Short mmCIF file of C-alpha atoms in Angstrom, two decimals:
data_model
loop_
_atom_site.label_atom_id
_atom_site.label_comp_id
_atom_site.label_asym_id
_atom_site.label_seq_id
_atom_site.Cartn_x
_atom_site.Cartn_y
_atom_site.Cartn_z
CA MET A 278 -2.42 -127.21 -71.07
CA GLY A 279 -0.31 -124.68 -73.16
CA TYR A 280 -1.08 -120.88 -73.28
CA GLY A 281 -3.72 -119.78 -75.52
CA THR A 282 -5.83 -122.76 -76.56
CA LEU A 283 -7.92 -119.89 -78.18
CA ARG A 284 -5.01 -118.64 -80.31
CA LYS A 285 -4.63 -122.05 -81.70
CA CYS A 286 -7.60 -121.04 -83.77
CA PHE A 287 -6.01 -117.99 -85.10
CA LEU A 288 -5.16 -117.46 -88.74
CA TYR A 289 -1.19 -116.92 -88.81
CA ILE A 290 0.04 -114.66 -91.36
CA GLY A 291 3.74 -114.97 -92.00
CA ILE A 292 5.93 -111.60 -92.32
CA SER A 293 9.18 -111.05 -94.10
CA ALA A 294 11.91 -109.13 -92.24
CA PHE A 295 14.22 -106.56 -94.05
CA PHE A 296 17.52 -105.41 -92.58
CA CYS A 297 19.29 -101.92 -92.81
CA LEU A 298 22.78 -100.85 -92.52
CA ALA A 299 23.79 -100.20 -88.81
CA GLY A 300 22.45 -96.50 -87.84
CA CYS A 301 20.51 -95.89 -91.10
CA LYS A 302 17.19 -94.55 -91.04
CA GLU A 303 14.58 -97.40 -91.55
CA LEU A 304 13.37 -98.55 -94.70
CA PRO A 305 9.44 -97.91 -95.28
CA PRO A 306 7.86 -99.24 -92.24
CA ASP A 307 8.70 -102.88 -92.18
CA ILE A 308 7.44 -103.14 -95.55
CA GLU A 309 6.09 -106.69 -96.10
CA ILE A 310 6.90 -106.89 -99.84
CA GLU A 311 7.42 -110.72 -100.82
CA VAL A 312 10.45 -110.44 -103.18
CA GLU A 313 9.56 -113.19 -105.73
CA ASN A 314 12.68 -112.42 -107.83
CA THR A 315 14.99 -115.55 -107.80
CA PRO A 316 18.53 -114.51 -108.62
CA THR A 317 19.98 -116.37 -111.59
CA PRO A 318 23.58 -117.63 -111.47
CA TYR A 319 25.78 -115.20 -113.06
CA PRO A 320 28.07 -117.23 -115.54
CA THR A 321 31.41 -115.12 -114.69
CA GLY A 322 33.42 -118.43 -114.87
CA ILE A 323 35.01 -117.66 -111.72
CA THR A 324 35.80 -120.96 -109.82
CA GLU A 325 36.01 -121.86 -106.04
CA GLY A 326 39.75 -122.10 -106.26
CA GLU A 327 40.40 -119.00 -107.86
CA VAL A 328 38.23 -117.33 -105.26
CA GLU A 329 40.27 -118.81 -102.67
CA GLU A 330 43.43 -117.69 -104.07
CA MET A 331 42.25 -113.84 -104.56
CA ASN A 332 43.41 -111.48 -101.66
CA GLN A 333 41.10 -109.17 -100.21
CA GLU A 334 41.71 -106.44 -102.74
CA GLU A 335 40.95 -108.58 -105.79
CA ARG A 336 37.93 -110.00 -104.13
CA PHE A 337 36.46 -106.81 -103.08
CA SER A 338 36.75 -105.77 -106.54
CA GLN A 339 34.44 -108.19 -107.98
CA VAL A 340 30.85 -107.97 -109.43
CA LEU A 341 28.66 -110.28 -107.00
CA LEU A 342 25.13 -109.08 -108.24
CA ARG A 343 23.40 -107.82 -111.52
CA ILE A 344 20.24 -106.12 -111.16
CA GLY A 345 19.10 -105.01 -114.42
CA GLU A 346 21.59 -102.90 -115.78
CA LEU A 347 23.22 -102.31 -112.29
CA GLU A 348 26.32 -103.85 -111.12
CA ILE A 349 26.76 -104.47 -107.37
CA GLY A 350 30.03 -105.07 -105.90
CA TYR A 351 31.44 -107.66 -103.34
CA ASP A 352 32.33 -104.93 -101.34
CA GLU A 353 29.09 -103.26 -101.20
CA VAL A 354 27.27 -106.71 -100.14
CA VAL A 355 29.98 -107.47 -97.51
CA LEU A 356 29.38 -103.98 -95.80
CA TYR A 357 25.80 -104.69 -95.55
CA MET A 358 26.35 -107.96 -93.92
CA GLN A 359 29.24 -106.86 -91.71
CA SER A 360 27.15 -104.02 -90.36
CA THR A 361 24.25 -106.43 -89.58
CA LYS A 362 26.51 -108.95 -88.15
CA GLU A 363 28.09 -106.65 -85.58
CA GLU A 364 24.39 -105.48 -84.50
CA VAL A 365 23.27 -109.05 -84.54
CA GLU A 366 26.17 -110.56 -82.35
CA THR A 367 25.83 -107.51 -79.94
CA LEU A 368 22.37 -108.50 -79.29
CA TYR A 369 22.50 -112.42 -79.20
CA GLY A 370 26.32 -113.28 -79.25
CA LYS A 371 28.54 -115.05 -81.64
CA GLU A 372 26.52 -118.52 -80.76
CA ILE A 373 23.33 -117.29 -82.78
CA TRP A 374 25.00 -118.13 -86.16
CA ASP A 375 24.61 -121.85 -85.69
CA TYR A 376 20.93 -121.67 -84.56
CA VAL A 377 18.90 -124.15 -86.18
CA LEU A 378 15.42 -122.60 -87.25
CA ASP A 379 13.52 -124.94 -89.13
CA ASP A 380 13.15 -128.86 -89.52
CA GLU A 381 15.33 -128.34 -92.90
CA GLY A 382 18.25 -127.28 -90.95
CA THR A 383 18.55 -123.91 -91.93
CA THR A 384 20.70 -121.96 -89.52
CA TYR A 385 20.44 -118.32 -88.43
CA ALA A 386 23.21 -117.25 -90.78
CA GLN A 387 21.82 -118.72 -93.65
CA MET A 388 18.58 -117.05 -93.09
CA LEU A 389 20.03 -113.66 -92.40
CA LYS A 390 22.38 -113.57 -95.49
CA ASN A 391 19.41 -114.72 -97.61
CA GLU A 392 17.04 -111.81 -96.23
CA LEU A 393 20.14 -109.50 -96.71
CA LEU A 394 20.12 -110.53 -100.52
CA LYS A 395 16.33 -109.57 -100.86
CA GLN A 396 16.77 -106.61 -98.96
CA ILE A 397 19.65 -105.49 -101.55
CA ILE A 398 17.48 -106.47 -104.59
CA TYR A 399 14.33 -104.80 -103.30
CA THR A 400 16.58 -101.65 -102.61
CA LYS A 401 18.07 -101.57 -106.03
CA ILE A 402 14.87 -102.31 -107.84
CA VAL A 403 13.05 -99.61 -106.25
CA CYS A 404 15.88 -96.97 -106.44
CA ALA A 405 16.00 -97.68 -110.25
CA GLN A 406 12.58 -96.39 -110.48
CA ALA A 407 13.46 -92.99 -109.24
CA ASP A 408 14.15 -91.26 -112.87
CA SER A 409 10.89 -92.39 -114.21
CA LEU A 410 8.97 -91.20 -111.06
CA GLY A 411 10.77 -87.68 -111.15
CA ILE A 412 12.05 -88.66 -107.54
CA SER A 413 15.44 -87.54 -106.28
CA LEU A 414 17.16 -86.62 -103.12
CA THR A 415 16.93 -82.78 -102.26
CA GLU A 416 20.17 -81.04 -101.29
CA ASP A 417 18.96 -81.07 -97.54
CA GLU A 418 18.41 -84.77 -97.93
CA GLN A 419 21.92 -85.24 -99.45
CA MET A 420 23.22 -83.29 -96.60
CA ASN A 421 21.21 -85.83 -94.19
CA VAL A 422 23.05 -88.52 -96.02
CA ASP A 423 26.45 -86.78 -95.67
CA GLU A 424 25.92 -86.66 -91.55
CA TYR A 425 24.83 -90.49 -91.85
CA THR A 426 27.96 -91.12 -93.38
CA ASP A 427 30.32 -89.10 -91.41
CA ASN A 428 28.92 -90.56 -88.14
CA TYR A 429 29.27 -94.15 -89.44
CA LEU A 430 32.80 -93.78 -90.52
CA ALA A 431 33.78 -92.14 -87.28
CA ASN A 432 33.23 -95.51 -85.55
CA PHE A 433 36.47 -96.96 -87.41
CA SER A 434 40.20 -95.99 -87.36
CA ASN A 435 41.76 -95.71 -90.80
CA ASP A 436 43.37 -99.31 -90.41
CA GLU A 437 39.82 -100.69 -89.60
CA LEU A 438 38.50 -99.06 -92.71
CA ALA A 439 41.06 -100.57 -94.76
CA TYR A 440 40.59 -103.76 -93.15
CA TYR A 441 36.92 -103.87 -93.61
CA GLY A 442 37.03 -102.56 -97.19
CA ILE A 443 34.91 -99.29 -96.22
CA SER A 444 35.05 -96.13 -98.51
CA ARG A 445 33.19 -93.07 -97.93
CA GLU A 446 31.77 -93.59 -101.40
CA LEU A 447 30.47 -96.92 -100.60
CA VAL A 448 28.82 -95.92 -97.38
CA TRP A 449 27.24 -92.69 -98.94
CA GLY A 450 25.70 -94.88 -101.65
CA ILE A 451 24.22 -97.24 -99.29
CA TYR A 452 22.61 -94.60 -97.09
CA ALA A 453 21.46 -92.51 -100.15
CA ASP A 454 19.68 -95.93 -101.65
CA ASN A 455 17.96 -96.60 -98.46
CA LEU A 456 16.66 -92.88 -98.26
CA LEU A 457 15.73 -93.02 -101.70
CA ALA A 458 13.54 -96.00 -101.54
CA THR A 459 12.00 -94.65 -98.56
CA LYS A 460 11.06 -91.38 -100.52
CA ILE A 461 9.71 -93.35 -103.55
CA TYR A 462 7.68 -95.64 -101.16
CA GLU A 463 6.14 -92.39 -99.32
CA SER A 464 5.36 -90.58 -102.61
CA LEU A 465 3.49 -93.78 -104.09
CA THR A 466 1.67 -94.32 -101.04
CA LEU A 467 0.73 -90.69 -100.08
CA ASN A 468 -2.85 -90.53 -101.27
CA ILE A 469 -4.03 -93.71 -99.62
CA ASP A 470 -7.14 -93.64 -97.82
CA THR A 471 -6.30 -93.18 -93.92
CA ASP A 472 -10.07 -93.36 -92.94
CA VAL A 473 -10.58 -96.38 -90.77
CA SER A 474 -13.69 -96.76 -88.69
CA ASP A 475 -13.95 -97.74 -85.04
CA GLU A 476 -16.07 -101.18 -86.14
CA GLU A 477 -13.35 -102.07 -88.80
CA ALA A 478 -10.47 -101.86 -86.29
CA ARG A 479 -12.45 -102.87 -83.20
CA HIS A 480 -10.73 -105.32 -80.52
CA PRO A 481 -13.09 -106.45 -78.14
CA VAL A 482 -11.80 -107.89 -74.73
CA LEU A 483 -13.04 -111.61 -74.35
CA TRP A 484 -13.05 -113.79 -71.54
CA TYR A 485 -13.51 -117.48 -72.61
CA LEU A 486 -13.88 -121.15 -71.10
CA PHE A 487 -12.52 -123.92 -73.16
CA ILE A 488 -13.58 -127.64 -72.85
CA ALA A 489 -11.24 -129.69 -74.71
CA LYS A 490 -12.24 -132.75 -76.81
CA TYR A 491 -9.01 -134.69 -76.02
CA ALA A 492 -6.75 -135.58 -73.19
CA LEU A 493 -3.31 -134.86 -72.19
CA ALA A 494 -0.44 -136.99 -72.08
CA GLU A 495 2.39 -136.61 -69.58
CA ASP A 496 4.83 -134.93 -72.14
CA GLY A 497 1.79 -132.63 -73.02
CA THR A 498 0.60 -134.04 -76.53
CA HIS A 499 -2.83 -134.65 -77.05
CA VAL A 500 -4.46 -137.89 -76.72
CA ALA A 501 -7.77 -138.75 -79.09
CA LEU A 502 -10.75 -139.78 -76.99
CA ASP A 503 -13.06 -142.42 -77.84
CA GLU A 504 -16.82 -141.95 -78.89
CA GLU A 505 -17.83 -142.48 -75.22
CA GLY A 506 -15.08 -140.13 -74.08
CA LEU A 507 -16.28 -137.40 -76.80
CA GLU A 508 -19.92 -137.90 -75.57
CA ASP A 509 -18.94 -136.94 -71.90
CA VAL A 510 -17.13 -133.99 -73.21
CA ARG A 511 -19.94 -132.82 -75.21
CA GLU A 512 -22.45 -133.35 -72.05
CA ARG A 513 -19.98 -131.45 -69.82
CA ALA A 514 -19.87 -128.62 -72.34
CA GLN A 515 -23.58 -128.18 -72.42
CA GLU A 516 -23.77 -128.34 -68.81
CA LEU A 517 -21.27 -125.48 -68.34
CA ALA A 518 -22.66 -123.39 -71.00
CA GLN A 519 -26.14 -123.50 -69.37
CA GLU A 520 -24.19 -122.51 -65.87
CA ALA A 521 -22.17 -119.79 -67.75
CA LYS A 522 -25.42 -118.09 -68.64
CA GLU A 523 -26.68 -118.03 -64.98
CA SER A 524 -23.23 -116.91 -63.66
CA VAL A 525 -22.79 -113.52 -62.22
CA ASP A 526 -18.82 -113.51 -62.39
CA PHE A 527 -17.89 -115.29 -65.50
CA TYR A 528 -14.34 -114.78 -65.17
CA ALA A 529 -14.18 -116.52 -61.91
CA PHE A 530 -16.42 -119.42 -63.40
CA ALA A 531 -14.03 -119.91 -66.59
CA ARG A 532 -11.30 -119.84 -64.38
CA GLU A 533 -12.54 -122.74 -62.35
CA ASN A 534 -13.85 -124.81 -65.07
CA THR A 535 -11.58 -124.18 -68.04
CA ASP A 536 -9.17 -126.70 -69.60
CA ASP A 537 -7.08 -123.93 -70.75
CA THR A 538 -5.63 -122.98 -67.53
CA ASP A 539 -3.04 -120.43 -69.00
CA GLU A 540 -5.50 -117.80 -70.22
CA ILE A 541 -8.76 -116.67 -69.77
CA GLU A 542 -8.78 -113.26 -71.07
CA ILE A 543 -7.86 -112.30 -74.73
CA VAL A 544 -7.99 -109.02 -76.77
CA ILE A 545 -8.65 -109.89 -80.50
CA GLY A 546 -9.24 -108.48 -84.10
CA ARG A 547 -10.84 -108.97 -87.19
CA GLY A 548 -9.24 -111.89 -89.06
CA GLU A 549 -7.16 -113.35 -86.12
CA MET A 550 -9.73 -116.32 -85.38
CA TYR A 551 -11.69 -119.08 -87.20
CA GLU A 552 -14.81 -117.73 -88.89
CA GLU A 553 -17.31 -119.58 -86.62
CA LEU A 554 -15.64 -118.11 -83.43
CA GLU A 555 -15.17 -114.53 -84.91
CA LYS A 556 -18.59 -114.24 -86.04
CA ILE A 557 -20.02 -114.77 -82.72
CA ALA A 558 -17.14 -113.11 -80.86
CA PHE A 559 -17.94 -109.76 -82.77
CA GLY A 560 -21.53 -110.04 -82.57
CA LEU A 561 -21.50 -110.06 -78.66
CA GLN A 562 -22.54 -106.65 -76.51
CA GLN A 563 -20.68 -105.79 -73.86
CA GLY A 564 -21.49 -108.24 -70.80
CA GLU A 565 -23.03 -110.73 -73.08
CA THR A 566 -21.98 -114.48 -72.99
CA SER A 567 -22.43 -116.72 -76.02
CA GLY A 568 -23.60 -120.13 -76.18
CA LEU A 569 -21.71 -123.41 -76.75
CA ILE A 570 -19.50 -122.81 -80.03
CA GLU A 571 -17.90 -126.29 -81.41
CA THR A 572 -14.34 -126.28 -83.07
CA GLU A 573 -12.13 -129.21 -84.15
CA ASP A 574 -10.21 -129.12 -80.86
CA GLY A 575 -13.17 -128.46 -78.36
CA TYR A 576 -15.95 -126.21 -77.34
CA PHE A 577 -15.82 -122.43 -76.28
CA ILE A 578 -17.82 -120.21 -74.28
CA LEU A 579 -17.13 -116.50 -74.82
CA HIS A 580 -17.93 -113.49 -72.85
CA CYS A 581 -17.65 -109.85 -74.01
CA ALA A 582 -15.83 -108.33 -71.23
CA GLU A 583 -15.27 -104.84 -73.07
CA TYR A 584 -16.88 -104.00 -76.32
CA MET A 585 -13.73 -102.02 -77.69
CA ASP A 586 -10.47 -101.85 -76.08
CA GLU A 587 -9.18 -98.35 -77.02
CA ASP A 588 -5.44 -98.79 -77.23
CA ALA A 589 -5.67 -102.13 -79.17
CA THR A 590 -8.35 -100.51 -81.71
CA ASP A 591 -6.12 -97.35 -82.12
CA MET A 592 -3.29 -99.52 -82.89
CA ALA A 593 -5.14 -101.72 -85.39
CA LYS A 594 -6.27 -98.48 -87.41
CA THR A 595 -2.50 -97.94 -87.87
CA GLU A 596 -1.84 -101.43 -88.96
CA ILE A 597 -4.74 -101.27 -91.46
CA ILE A 598 -3.57 -97.79 -92.99
CA LEU A 599 0.02 -99.58 -93.38
CA GLU A 600 -1.39 -102.61 -94.85
CA ARG A 601 -3.33 -100.53 -97.40
CA GLN A 602 -0.17 -98.80 -98.15
CA GLU A 603 1.78 -101.72 -98.51
CA ARG A 604 -0.99 -103.40 -100.79
CA ALA A 605 -0.76 -100.23 -102.78
CA PHE A 606 3.16 -100.20 -103.37
CA SER A 607 3.27 -103.92 -103.83
CA ASP A 608 1.22 -103.56 -107.07
CA SER A 609 3.83 -101.26 -108.21
CA TYR A 610 6.86 -103.18 -107.16
CA ALA A 611 5.54 -106.44 -108.55
CA VAL A 612 5.57 -104.75 -112.06
CA TRP A 613 9.14 -103.34 -111.60
CA GLU A 614 10.16 -106.88 -110.32
CA GLU A 615 8.91 -108.81 -113.30
CA GLU A 616 10.45 -106.52 -115.73
CA THR A 617 13.92 -106.60 -113.96
CA GLU A 618 16.56 -109.61 -114.34
CA VAL A 619 18.73 -110.44 -111.20
CA TRP A 620 21.91 -112.22 -111.53
CA VAL A 621 24.28 -113.33 -108.55
CA ASP A 622 27.64 -114.91 -108.90
CA THR A 623 26.83 -118.14 -106.81
CA VAL A 624 30.50 -118.77 -105.99
CA LEU A 625 31.26 -115.34 -104.72
CA TRP A 626 28.10 -115.39 -102.95
CA ASP A 627 28.66 -118.99 -101.23
CA ALA A 628 32.24 -117.52 -100.28
CA ILE A 629 30.84 -115.01 -97.88
CA ASP A 630 30.80 -116.27 -94.61
CA MET A 631 28.35 -114.73 -92.01
CA THR A 632 29.99 -116.71 -88.82
CA GLY A 633 33.49 -115.66 -89.42
CA GLU A 634 35.45 -112.93 -87.99
CA LYS A 635 34.56 -110.61 -90.83
CA CYS A 636 32.03 -111.20 -93.53
CA GLU A 637 34.58 -112.90 -95.87
#
């Protein structure tokens, strides 16, 4: 039995990742904004053949993106990508680029490139609101950007700066944008309610026993049972439920009888289980054992080992506050995004290769 049968009953929430220039202050805490704006192909008329014939200086001088009235050059996009590329290869090696992530054949290189495009669009759209919101970088913050820029540039020789097409102005602008976007986010989420009750964030520690409604094939796949087999499972589950109530050591009892041999204990929060399990799980007092709970996969018997795990609950409070901030910011961002047209030169965009020696 694979790890965590109970976890198969959880509700999974996808998150989007954002990336930042190497060494830069993180953007607002892992903002989970869905960037819905799909760039429109920008009709510059540049052909693939013309791009291939361009030297580095010519290519780096091209406008790759237009976001509203703002033009973003090929050189800025490459700098974002190159910095992230170096970090990724340091962590995972160059072979990571061809790793296939899904059934559609999306490679890690394609995924990262698309996420970086989202990051750039997000940052530029947010920064474009600075004047209307009356937000700007202070002198001290600009001095911090100077320091970030100097530290970044110090990693390269003059020859390398020329090779990668890196200028001080370009690096300074990227750091300033990221810091300004962070400042705008923090300003708009400053007055969010941070009062979270213990009950709202509570994470009990549960022990559970699982009785499967299926058999396992040798390769680990589920094999459906016939009516007789399902009746046998139901009778076994009812017997175990009665014995569980009389057990003085539920953990040992569950370990001996469960069909999920990889896991007995779980720390869980609200919204992480199917409703029929959650309602019962959060109604248990410490030391209390539930009756039999039927789900599509099988039967569960839950035991509340600890009413509230303090560390997990405190962490959940922080996450709830962040979610409130993100929801509030998302409302504003959705309006800005709707009002902003985004274009990308698809020929130039396709010419950037994340897997090469450099992102060109």
